[in-house]
GROMACS .gro file of C-alpha atoms in nm:
model
  474
    1UNK     CA    1   0.496   0.017   1.205
    2UNK     CA    2   0.626   0.341   1.068
    3UNK     CA    3   0.655   0.706   1.106
    4UNK     CA    4   0.871   0.883   1.352
    5UNK     CA    5   1.180   0.843   1.557
    6UNK     CA    6   1.302   0.723   1.881
    7UNK     CA    7   1.393   0.923   2.183
    8UNK     CA    8   1.739   0.837   2.288
    9UNK     CA    9   1.757   0.529   2.479
   10UNK     CA   10   1.413   0.392   2.400
   11UNK     CA   11   1.237   0.255   2.103
   12UNK     CA   12   0.869   0.301   1.964
   13UNK     CA   13   0.851  -0.076   1.995
   14UNK     CA   14   0.898  -0.081   2.373
   15UNK     CA   15   0.616  -0.259   2.534
   16UNK     CA   16   0.497  -0.447   2.229
   17UNK     CA   17   0.468  -0.819   2.227
   18UNK     CA   18   0.724  -0.941   1.965
   19UNK     CA   19   0.514  -1.218   1.840
   20UNK     CA   20   0.589  -1.220   1.462
   21UNK     CA   21   0.814  -1.502   1.336
   22UNK     CA   22   1.008  -1.484   1.006
   23UNK     CA   23   0.770  -1.727   0.849
   24UNK     CA   24   0.480  -1.484   0.913
   25UNK     CA   25   0.680  -1.170   0.810
   26UNK     CA   26   0.786  -1.317   0.478
   27UNK     CA   27   0.428  -1.431   0.383
   28UNK     CA   28   0.293  -1.102   0.484
   29UNK     CA   29   0.546  -0.943   0.268
   30UNK     CA   30   0.439  -1.155  -0.026
   31UNK     CA   31   0.088  -1.101   0.039
   32UNK     CA   32   0.135  -0.731   0.072
   33UNK     CA   33   0.232  -0.705  -0.292
   34UNK     CA   34  -0.121  -0.809  -0.390
   35UNK     CA   35  -0.440  -0.614  -0.290
   36UNK     CA   36  -0.768  -0.483  -0.372
   37UNK     CA   37  -0.628  -0.265  -0.636
   38UNK     CA   38  -0.555  -0.575  -0.850
   39UNK     CA   39  -0.848  -0.772  -0.747
   40UNK     CA   40  -1.114  -0.510  -0.795
   41UNK     CA   41  -0.962  -0.193  -0.926
   42UNK     CA   42  -0.834  -0.382  -1.243
   43UNK     CA   43  -1.176  -0.433  -1.378
   44UNK     CA   44  -1.239  -0.050  -1.431
   45UNK     CA   45  -0.889   0.007  -1.571
   46UNK     CA   46  -0.915  -0.279  -1.816
   47UNK     CA   47  -1.247  -0.129  -1.939
   48UNK     CA   48  -1.060   0.211  -1.980
   49UNK     CA   49  -0.721   0.072  -2.134
   50UNK     CA   50  -0.777  -0.268  -2.257
   51UNK     CA   51  -0.476  -0.502  -2.283
   52UNK     CA   52  -0.246  -0.215  -2.274
   53UNK     CA   53  -0.306  -0.221  -1.896
   54UNK     CA   54  -0.057  -0.497  -1.872
   55UNK     CA   55   0.215  -0.259  -1.988
   56UNK     CA   56   0.096   0.015  -1.737
   57UNK     CA   57   0.144  -0.241  -1.437
   58UNK     CA   58   0.488  -0.335  -1.577
   59UNK     CA   59   0.585   0.014  -1.622
   60UNK     CA   60   0.468   0.106  -1.270
   61UNK     CA   61   0.625  -0.194  -1.130
   62UNK     CA   62   0.971  -0.090  -1.252
   63UNK     CA   63   0.928   0.247  -1.083
   64UNK     CA   64   0.803   0.071  -0.762
   65UNK     CA   65   1.135  -0.134  -0.771
   66UNK     CA   66   1.346   0.186  -0.807
   67UNK     CA   67   1.152   0.325  -0.505
   68UNK     CA   68   1.216   0.004  -0.295
   69UNK     CA   69   1.581  -0.011  -0.380
   70UNK     CA   70   1.619   0.374  -0.272
   71UNK     CA   71   1.435   0.275   0.070
   72UNK     CA   72   1.661  -0.038   0.100
   73UNK     CA   73   1.970   0.172   0.063
   74UNK     CA   74   1.847   0.415   0.334
   75UNK     CA   75   1.751   0.131   0.558
   76UNK     CA   76   2.090  -0.043   0.540
   77UNK     CA   77   2.264   0.289   0.596
   78UNK     CA   78   2.053   0.340   0.929
   79UNK     CA   79   1.788   0.095   0.996
   80UNK     CA   80   1.556   0.277   1.223
   81UNK     CA   81   1.190   0.215   1.312
   82UNK     CA   82   1.068   0.547   1.179
   83UNK     CA   83   1.183   0.452   0.840
   84UNK     CA   84   1.106   0.701   0.541
   85UNK     CA   85   0.936   0.963   0.790
   86UNK     CA   86   1.259   0.950   0.982
   87UNK     CA   87   1.473   0.999   0.678
   88UNK     CA   88   1.248   1.274   0.582
   89UNK     CA   89   1.336   1.443   0.900
   90UNK     CA   90   1.704   1.383   0.880
   91UNK     CA   91   1.764   1.506   0.521
   92UNK     CA   92   1.466   1.768   0.469
   93UNK     CA   93   1.404   1.878   0.825
   94UNK     CA   94   1.181   1.796   1.122
   95UNK     CA   95   0.853   1.948   0.951
   96UNK     CA   96   0.892   1.703   0.651
   97UNK     CA   97   0.933   1.400   0.907
   98UNK     CA   98   0.616   1.512   1.076
   99UNK     CA   99   0.422   1.568   0.754
  100UNK     CA  100   0.531   1.229   0.610
  101UNK     CA  101   0.436   1.048   0.934
  102UNK     CA  102   0.087   1.176   0.941
  103UNK     CA  103   0.040   1.165   0.576
  104UNK     CA  104   0.112   0.794   0.589
  105UNK     CA  105  -0.109   0.748   0.861
  106UNK     CA  106  -0.380   0.909   0.647
  107UNK     CA  107  -0.284   0.677   0.348
  108UNK     CA  108  -0.357   0.367   0.561
  109UNK     CA  109  -0.683   0.519   0.701
  110UNK     CA  110  -0.805   0.591   0.347
  111UNK     CA  111  -0.670   0.252   0.231
  112UNK     CA  112  -0.887   0.089   0.503
  113UNK     CA  113  -1.191   0.272   0.360
  114UNK     CA  114  -1.114   0.134   0.009
  115UNK     CA  115  -1.071  -0.223   0.146
  116UNK     CA  116  -1.408  -0.201   0.333
  117UNK     CA  117  -1.583  -0.062   0.024
  118UNK     CA  118  -1.430  -0.352  -0.182
  119UNK     CA  119  -1.533  -0.609   0.086
  120UNK     CA  120  -1.898  -0.468   0.060
  121UNK     CA  121  -1.882  -0.499  -0.332
  122UNK     CA  122  -1.771  -0.862  -0.298
  123UNK     CA  123  -2.054  -0.944  -0.058
  124UNK     CA  124  -2.316  -0.793  -0.318
  125UNK     CA  125  -2.202  -1.091  -0.540
  126UNK     CA  126  -2.401  -1.317  -0.306
  127UNK     CA  127  -2.633  -1.084  -0.142
  128UNK     CA  128  -2.716  -0.812  -0.389
  129UNK     CA  129  -3.014  -0.687  -0.184
  130UNK     CA  130  -2.783  -0.583   0.122
  131UNK     CA  131  -2.696  -0.211   0.091
  132UNK     CA  132  -2.314  -0.154   0.063
  133UNK     CA  133  -2.288   0.070   0.367
  134UNK     CA  134  -2.447  -0.191   0.587
  135UNK     CA  135  -2.186  -0.450   0.498
  136UNK     CA  136  -1.879  -0.216   0.529
  137UNK     CA  137  -2.016  -0.118   0.891
  138UNK     CA  138  -2.049  -0.480   0.984
  139UNK     CA  139  -1.682  -0.566   0.867
  140UNK     CA  140  -1.549  -0.230   1.026
  141UNK     CA  141  -1.685  -0.338   1.366
  142UNK     CA  142  -1.567  -0.708   1.327
  143UNK     CA  143  -1.218  -0.608   1.244
  144UNK     CA  144  -1.202  -0.355   1.500
  145UNK     CA  145  -1.253  -0.631   1.758
  146UNK     CA  146  -1.002  -0.847   1.587
  147UNK     CA  147  -0.739  -0.590   1.607
  148UNK     CA  148  -0.755  -0.572   1.973
  149UNK     CA  149  -0.627  -0.931   1.998
  150UNK     CA  150  -0.262  -1.008   2.055
  151UNK     CA  151  -0.012  -0.949   1.787
  152UNK     CA  152   0.065  -1.330   1.775
  153UNK     CA  153  -0.275  -1.409   1.687
  154UNK     CA  154  -0.276  -1.124   1.430
  155UNK     CA  155   0.029  -1.252   1.276
  156UNK     CA  156  -0.106  -1.593   1.225
  157UNK     CA  157  -0.426  -1.485   1.093
  158UNK     CA  158  -0.236  -1.251   0.844
  159UNK     CA  159  -0.003  -1.546   0.739
  160UNK     CA  160  -0.304  -1.758   0.648
  161UNK     CA  161  -0.481  -1.474   0.476
  162UNK     CA  162  -0.183  -1.412   0.260
  163UNK     CA  163  -0.136  -1.779   0.196
  164UNK     CA  164  -0.492  -1.802   0.063
  165UNK     CA  165  -0.452  -1.501  -0.147
  166UNK     CA  166  -0.111  -1.613  -0.308
  167UNK     CA  167  -0.219  -1.985  -0.339
  168UNK     CA  168  -0.540  -1.863  -0.518
  169UNK     CA  169  -0.356  -1.623  -0.772
  170UNK     CA  170  -0.114  -1.909  -0.867
  171UNK     CA  171  -0.424  -2.143  -0.904
  172UNK     CA  172  -0.599  -1.886  -1.144
  173UNK     CA  173  -0.290  -1.853  -1.349
  174UNK     CA  174  -0.240  -2.231  -1.374
  175UNK     CA  175  -0.596  -2.289  -1.475
  176UNK     CA  176  -0.599  -1.999  -1.736
  177UNK     CA  177  -0.278  -2.151  -1.883
  178UNK     CA  178  -0.475  -2.489  -1.905
  179UNK     CA  179  -0.762  -2.324  -2.078
  180UNK     CA  180  -0.522  -2.165  -2.343
  181UNK     CA  181  -0.308  -2.464  -2.381
  182UNK     CA  182  -0.573  -2.754  -2.393
  183UNK     CA  183  -0.882  -2.552  -2.478
  184UNK     CA  184  -1.107  -2.719  -2.212
  185UNK     CA  185  -1.416  -2.515  -2.063
  186UNK     CA  186  -1.664  -2.315  -2.218
  187UNK     CA  187  -1.417  -2.039  -2.270
  188UNK     CA  188  -1.175  -2.268  -2.450
  189UNK     CA  189  -1.304  -2.199  -2.804
  190UNK     CA  190  -1.237  -1.808  -2.778
  191UNK     CA  191  -0.943  -1.824  -2.543
  192UNK     CA  192  -0.632  -1.723  -2.733
  193UNK     CA  193  -0.327  -1.498  -2.707
  194UNK     CA  194  -0.455  -1.295  -2.995
  195UNK     CA  195  -0.719  -1.158  -2.768
  196UNK     CA  196  -0.441  -0.917  -2.649
  197UNK     CA  197  -0.469  -0.732  -2.991
  198UNK     CA  198  -0.762  -0.882  -3.182
  199UNK     CA  199  -1.026  -0.621  -3.049
  200UNK     CA  200  -0.909  -0.275  -3.172
  201UNK     CA  201  -0.544  -0.341  -3.100
  202UNK     CA  202  -0.334  -0.348  -2.779
  203UNK     CA  203  -0.409   0.017  -2.708
  204UNK     CA  204  -0.800   0.013  -2.814
  205UNK     CA  205  -0.881   0.348  -2.642
  206UNK     CA  206  -0.551   0.512  -2.722
  207UNK     CA  207  -0.215   0.563  -2.540
  208UNK     CA  208  -0.373   0.865  -2.357
  209UNK     CA  209  -0.653   0.653  -2.206
  210UNK     CA  210  -0.396   0.393  -2.109
  211UNK     CA  211  -0.184   0.656  -1.936
  212UNK     CA  212  -0.485   0.780  -1.736
  213UNK     CA  213  -0.511   0.443  -1.570
  214UNK     CA  214  -0.176   0.488  -1.395
  215UNK     CA  215  -0.322   0.659  -1.093
  216UNK     CA  216  -0.530   0.337  -1.023
  217UNK     CA  217  -0.213   0.107  -1.114
  218UNK     CA  218  -0.021   0.293  -0.844
  219UNK     CA  219  -0.284   0.237  -0.590
  220UNK     CA  220  -0.251  -0.140  -0.654
  221UNK     CA  221   0.104  -0.107  -0.544
  222UNK     CA  222   0.035   0.089  -0.218
  223UNK     CA  223   0.181  -0.076   0.084
  224UNK     CA  224   0.473  -0.250  -0.091
  225UNK     CA  225   0.690  -0.003   0.118
  226UNK     CA  226   0.579  -0.188   0.426
  227UNK     CA  227   0.817  -0.462   0.315
  228UNK     CA  228   1.105  -0.233   0.373
  229UNK     CA  229   0.956  -0.111   0.707
  230UNK     CA  230   0.918  -0.456   0.851
  231UNK     CA  231   1.258  -0.556   0.740
  232UNK     CA  232   1.399  -0.236   0.896
  233UNK     CA  233   1.256  -0.341   1.232
  234UNK     CA  234   1.423  -0.690   1.210
  235UNK     CA  235   1.715  -0.811   1.407
  236UNK     CA  236   1.917  -0.886   1.102
  237UNK     CA  237   1.824  -0.613   0.842
  238UNK     CA  238   2.135  -0.691   0.629
  239UNK     CA  239   2.009  -1.026   0.524
  240UNK     CA  240   1.620  -0.970   0.533
  241UNK     CA  241   1.597  -0.651   0.366
  242UNK     CA  242   1.785  -0.731   0.041
  243UNK     CA  243   1.595  -1.055   0.003
  244UNK     CA  244   1.265  -0.894   0.069
  245UNK     CA  245   1.326  -0.627  -0.187
  246UNK     CA  246   1.502  -0.826  -0.454
  247UNK     CA  247   1.221  -1.074  -0.479
  248UNK     CA  248   0.971  -0.785  -0.559
  249UNK     CA  249   1.029  -0.791  -0.936
  250UNK     CA  250   0.916  -1.159  -0.954
  251UNK     CA  251   0.619  -1.088  -0.744
  252UNK     CA  252   0.497  -0.805  -0.957
  253UNK     CA  253   0.572  -1.012  -1.276
  254UNK     CA  254   0.395  -1.308  -1.163
  255UNK     CA  255   0.089  -1.170  -0.958
  256UNK     CA  256   0.031  -0.850  -1.162
  257UNK     CA  257   0.160  -0.880  -1.526
  258UNK     CA  258   0.134  -1.265  -1.526
  259UNK     CA  259  -0.211  -1.292  -1.391
  260UNK     CA  260  -0.360  -1.021  -1.595
  261UNK     CA  261  -0.220  -1.131  -1.917
  262UNK     CA  262  -0.340  -1.488  -1.869
  263UNK     CA  263  -0.690  -1.331  -1.779
  264UNK     CA  264  -0.701  -1.116  -2.084
  265UNK     CA  265  -0.585  -1.404  -2.306
  266UNK     CA  266  -0.870  -1.621  -2.172
  267UNK     CA  267  -1.139  -1.334  -2.169
  268UNK     CA  268  -1.146  -1.069  -2.415
  269UNK     CA  269  -1.105  -0.726  -2.266
  270UNK     CA  270  -1.447  -0.599  -2.388
  271UNK     CA  271  -1.619  -0.827  -2.126
  272UNK     CA  272  -1.479  -0.628  -1.813
  273UNK     CA  273  -1.636  -0.343  -1.633
  274UNK     CA  274  -1.600  -0.127  -1.339
  275UNK     CA  275  -1.710  -0.269  -1.001
  276UNK     CA  276  -1.645  -0.624  -1.117
  277UNK     CA  277  -1.333  -0.842  -1.016
  278UNK     CA  278  -1.159  -0.950  -1.329
  279UNK     CA  279  -1.089  -1.292  -1.154
  280UNK     CA  280  -1.453  -1.354  -1.077
  281UNK     CA  281  -1.536  -1.279  -1.424
  282UNK     CA  282  -1.279  -1.499  -1.575
  283UNK     CA  283  -1.387  -1.781  -1.375
  284UNK     CA  284  -1.752  -1.726  -1.450
  285UNK     CA  285  -1.655  -1.707  -1.829
  286UNK     CA  286  -1.459  -2.024  -1.812
  287UNK     CA  287  -1.784  -2.202  -1.675
  288UNK     CA  288  -1.691  -2.288  -1.318
  289UNK     CA  289  -1.949  -2.099  -1.120
  290UNK     CA  290  -1.834  -2.264  -0.813
  291UNK     CA  291  -1.494  -2.135  -0.903
  292UNK     CA  292  -1.616  -1.788  -0.933
  293UNK     CA  293  -1.763  -1.801  -0.583
  294UNK     CA  294  -1.439  -1.935  -0.443
  295UNK     CA  295  -1.242  -1.655  -0.621
  296UNK     CA  296  -1.497  -1.397  -0.475
  297UNK     CA  297  -1.438  -1.537  -0.119
  298UNK     CA  298  -1.064  -1.529  -0.173
  299UNK     CA  299  -1.063  -1.153  -0.281
  300UNK     CA  300  -1.314  -1.086  -0.004
  301UNK     CA  301  -1.063  -1.236   0.234
  302UNK     CA  302  -0.785  -1.028   0.072
  303UNK     CA  303  -0.966  -0.703   0.118
  304UNK     CA  304  -1.037  -0.781   0.489
  305UNK     CA  305  -0.673  -0.877   0.546
  306UNK     CA  306  -0.543  -0.562   0.408
  307UNK     CA  307  -0.797  -0.347   0.608
  308UNK     CA  308  -0.693  -0.550   0.924
  309UNK     CA  309  -0.327  -0.475   0.864
  310UNK     CA  310  -0.404  -0.113   0.823
  311UNK     CA  311  -0.594  -0.091   1.144
  312UNK     CA  312  -0.312  -0.231   1.327
  313UNK     CA  313  -0.038  -0.015   1.124
  314UNK     CA  314  -0.242   0.313   1.198
  315UNK     CA  315  -0.258   0.246   1.571
  316UNK     CA  316   0.099   0.188   1.578
  317UNK     CA  317   0.196   0.474   1.373
  318UNK     CA  318  -0.007   0.706   1.599
  319UNK     CA  319   0.202   0.565   1.895
  320UNK     CA  320   0.524   0.625   1.709
  321UNK     CA  321   0.424   0.988   1.631
  322UNK     CA  322   0.338   1.029   2.008
  323UNK     CA  323   0.665   0.890   2.093
  324UNK     CA  324   0.845   1.174   1.895
  325UNK     CA  325   0.609   1.440   2.040
  326UNK     CA  326   0.428   1.485   1.726
  327UNK     CA  327   0.093   1.353   1.845
  328UNK     CA  328  -0.098   1.353   2.183
  329UNK     CA  329   0.118   1.155   2.444
  330UNK     CA  330  -0.206   0.965   2.529
  331UNK     CA  331  -0.149   0.756   2.215
  332UNK     CA  332   0.177   0.600   2.373
  333UNK     CA  333  -0.035   0.396   2.609
  334UNK     CA  334  -0.083   0.018   2.532
  335UNK     CA  335  -0.377  -0.197   2.646
  336UNK     CA  336  -0.359  -0.496   2.865
  337UNK     CA  337  -0.321  -0.707   2.553
  338UNK     CA  338  -0.020  -0.494   2.441
  339UNK     CA  339  -0.188  -0.323   2.159
  340UNK     CA  340  -0.211   0.061   2.093
  341UNK     CA  341  -0.600   0.037   2.152
  342UNK     CA  342  -0.674   0.408   2.165
  343UNK     CA  343  -0.471   0.479   1.841
  344UNK     CA  344  -0.673   0.194   1.659
  345UNK     CA  345  -0.992   0.326   1.810
  346UNK     CA  346  -0.920   0.667   1.669
  347UNK     CA  347  -0.815   0.549   1.342
  348UNK     CA  348  -1.115   0.325   1.291
  349UNK     CA  349  -1.325   0.609   1.363
  350UNK     CA  350  -1.187   0.784   1.070
  351UNK     CA  351  -1.228   0.478   0.865
  352UNK     CA  352  -1.590   0.494   0.940
  353UNK     CA  353  -1.616   0.790   0.692
  354UNK     CA  354  -1.570   0.527   0.423
  355UNK     CA  355  -1.913   0.369   0.573
  356UNK     CA  356  -2.070   0.713   0.510
  357UNK     CA  357  -1.944   0.740   0.173
  358UNK     CA  358  -2.089   0.396   0.094
  359UNK     CA  359  -2.416   0.531   0.209
  360UNK     CA  360  -2.399   0.866   0.001
  361UNK     CA  361  -2.224   0.755  -0.308
  362UNK     CA  362  -2.199   0.387  -0.322
  363UNK     CA  363  -2.106   0.385  -0.695
  364UNK     CA  364  -1.825   0.616  -0.661
  365UNK     CA  365  -1.691   0.543  -0.315
  366UNK     CA  366  -1.416   0.324  -0.436
  367UNK     CA  367  -1.290   0.561  -0.672
  368UNK     CA  368  -1.294   0.867  -0.436
  369UNK     CA  369  -1.094   0.688  -0.151
  370UNK     CA  370  -0.848   0.529  -0.396
  371UNK     CA  371  -0.748   0.863  -0.526
  372UNK     CA  372  -0.697   1.013  -0.196
  373UNK     CA  373  -0.480   0.708  -0.083
  374UNK     CA  374  -0.278   0.730  -0.401
  375UNK     CA  375  -0.190   1.102  -0.358
  376UNK     CA  376  -0.088   1.024   0.023
  377UNK     CA  377   0.117   0.726  -0.111
  378UNK     CA  378   0.272   0.935  -0.386
  379UNK     CA  379   0.379   1.192  -0.120
  380UNK     CA  380   0.545   0.908   0.089
  381UNK     CA  381   0.734   0.762  -0.216
  382UNK     CA  382   0.836   1.120  -0.312
  383UNK     CA  383   0.987   1.156   0.040
  384UNK     CA  384   1.174   0.833   0.003
  385UNK     CA  385   1.314   0.925  -0.327
  386UNK     CA  386   1.406   1.287  -0.237
  387UNK     CA  387   1.578   1.164   0.078
  388UNK     CA  388   1.771   0.914  -0.113
  389UNK     CA  389   1.898   1.169  -0.346
  390UNK     CA  390   2.020   1.390  -0.069
  391UNK     CA  391   2.174   1.085   0.109
  392UNK     CA  392   2.368   0.982  -0.215
  393UNK     CA  393   2.506   1.350  -0.229
  394UNK     CA  394   2.632   1.328   0.127
  395UNK     CA  395   2.793   0.998   0.071
  396UNK     CA  396   2.969   1.140  -0.247
  397UNK     CA  397   3.090   1.432  -0.033
  398UNK     CA  398   3.207   1.217   0.237
  399UNK     CA  399   2.980   1.342   0.514
  400UNK     CA  400   2.814   1.021   0.564
  401UNK     CA  401   2.888   0.645   0.541
  402UNK     CA  402   2.804   0.433   0.241
  403UNK     CA  403   2.525   0.188   0.271
  404UNK     CA  404   2.561  -0.199   0.248
  405UNK     CA  405   2.278  -0.214  -0.014
  406UNK     CA  406   2.347   0.049  -0.265
  407UNK     CA  407   2.073   0.112  -0.527
  408UNK     CA  408   2.182   0.054  -0.885
  409UNK     CA  409   2.271   0.352  -1.074
  410UNK     CA  410   2.297   0.564  -0.757
  411UNK     CA  411   2.058   0.847  -0.745
  412UNK     CA  412   1.975   0.827  -1.136
  413UNK     CA  413   1.696   0.582  -1.087
  414UNK     CA  414   1.537   0.789  -0.808
  415UNK     CA  415   1.546   1.107  -1.036
  416UNK     CA  416   1.351   0.896  -1.298
  417UNK     CA  417   1.099   0.760  -1.042
  418UNK     CA  418   1.054   1.129  -0.910
  419UNK     CA  419   0.974   1.233  -1.251
  420UNK     CA  420   0.726   0.956  -1.302
  421UNK     CA  421   0.544   1.034  -0.977
  422UNK     CA  422   0.514   1.389  -1.068
  423UNK     CA  423   0.375   1.299  -1.405
  424UNK     CA  424   0.115   1.069  -1.235
  425UNK     CA  425   0.020   1.365  -1.006
  426UNK     CA  426  -0.036   1.566  -1.335
  427UNK     CA  427  -0.265   1.299  -1.458
  428UNK     CA  428  -0.465   1.303  -1.132
  429UNK     CA  429  -0.504   1.679  -1.168
  430UNK     CA  430  -0.618   1.640  -1.524
  431UNK     CA  431  -0.883   1.395  -1.446
  432UNK     CA  432  -1.204   1.567  -1.321
  433UNK     CA  433  -1.312   1.263  -1.129
  434UNK     CA  434  -0.980   1.187  -0.924
  435UNK     CA  435  -0.889   1.567  -0.897
  436UNK     CA  436  -1.089   1.590  -0.566
  437UNK     CA  437  -0.818   1.404  -0.402
  438UNK     CA  438  -0.568   1.690  -0.442
  439UNK     CA  439  -0.818   1.924  -0.287
  440UNK     CA  440  -0.820   1.701   0.007
  441UNK     CA  441  -0.457   1.670   0.026
  442UNK     CA  442  -0.443   2.064   0.019
  443UNK     CA  443  -0.685   2.073   0.294
  444UNK     CA  444  -0.476   1.820   0.479
  445UNK     CA  445  -0.173   2.023   0.425
  446UNK     CA  446  -0.319   2.332   0.573
  447UNK     CA  447  -0.445   2.117   0.878
  448UNK     CA  448  -0.095   1.975   0.935
  449UNK     CA  449   0.056   2.327   0.891
  450UNK     CA  450  -0.165   2.467   1.158
  451UNK     CA  451  -0.078   2.156   1.386
  452UNK     CA  452   0.288   2.231   1.326
  453UNK     CA  453   0.261   2.595   1.434
  454UNK     CA  454   0.072   2.490   1.745
  455UNK     CA  455   0.324   2.236   1.812
  456UNK     CA  456   0.619   2.472   1.783
  457UNK     CA  457   0.455   2.720   2.009
  458UNK     CA  458   0.404   2.452   2.281
  459UNK     CA  459   0.716   2.245   2.238
  460UNK     CA  460   0.977   2.416   2.035
  461UNK     CA  461   1.228   2.120   2.105
  462UNK     CA  462   1.022   1.883   1.914
  463UNK     CA  463   1.047   2.113   1.589
  464UNK     CA  464   1.429   2.130   1.604
  465UNK     CA  465   1.662   1.927   1.380
  466UNK     CA  466   1.833   1.664   1.569
  467UNK     CA  467   2.152   1.473   1.480
  468UNK     CA  468   2.085   1.113   1.378
  469UNK     CA  469   2.223   0.819   1.585
  470UNK     CA  470   2.496   0.718   1.342
  471UNK     CA  471   2.617   0.445   1.568
  472UNK     CA  472   2.314   0.241   1.437
  473UNK     CA  473   2.463   0.216   1.067
  474UNK     CA  474   2.376  -0.122   0.914
   0.00000   0.00000   0.00000
């Protein structure tokens, strides 16, 4: 689904079964904006920031929109399968395309670990005696099997997973508004909009503590760029891409800002803690125990859905990297069911590290893997933004054609987003618990640097800058 380019005359999608309809793509795009970062990660962040977390999600949402509009402009300039990895290669050089492609693969592998960890935590709601690592391992094996099924069935499963997720979120918002408006349920007496500031104010732990949650908030938005990648591979990107990106603000406003605002009005922020889904807690407080169980099932489904998508994406990314000569050619092979089975198998093998973490440090596993995924995601977003700035310079200089979907404000919003992402990186470095992800990324950079040196020695042509196929301008 991403990362790397096409050899002339072929496409990385060659041999795949094109079984995803527009109905499925649209629902997957909508569901992709809502993941485990909101369903589970928000609990710990509410405990750290209180009601001000709503503002952090809104602020980060604006930045995400800037990033997506930058990606949208690039995709309409030249809609290629490699997407941001290919733009990194074009505007910054072959090494950056290689580095971005592999780092995006890492992001999805680590996100898969986070989803498995979250799923194991959700199962503990019903079966507290079952060790976290056992549940994570069982889900890993099941999803691995599911991922070897045809893409048509995969798309249909993902459609219904996303439908359940989105419907449940809207239902939670409606019920919460009912409690606030009519005062029914056991939470009716205490539910009030004033809960947003009645307990030590809107910033109960201070602005600094609120800003520290931005790293977790950014993790919640990981994978929104897949909307652009999916649209970039569609037959009619001029119509599908602007629609997908321009609907992003209302999805963020409804699912993130809206849902959290309602929940924090219904239940005071002091009731939330790490490791507990705010949505499950809210339904328990309202006095609908069956509702809490249903919500727990929904968020479990959401986590497994995301992990399922991640497994498929990583296998496809390895195949695309192999098509570009930046990964072993054996990853180009497809199974009899037209899936990149070997790439999926290798990726799942790395996701199993998450199972080990759940065995060694179950209470910290989620925090560790989300910080690494966030660091990898920030790199990807930075590459999109820097590529966009360089593209705009080339357009102004008359070297490249203008895109049919220009970002508002030109490159100005990209500069703002770059500054914001660097600020979040600084927050990660400042936090002793999340800082470990920067060490992991440093090690990752060294490993990729060694890999590039080997690649250059064996096949110098792969590491040379190539002119883009400008006849594919959108």
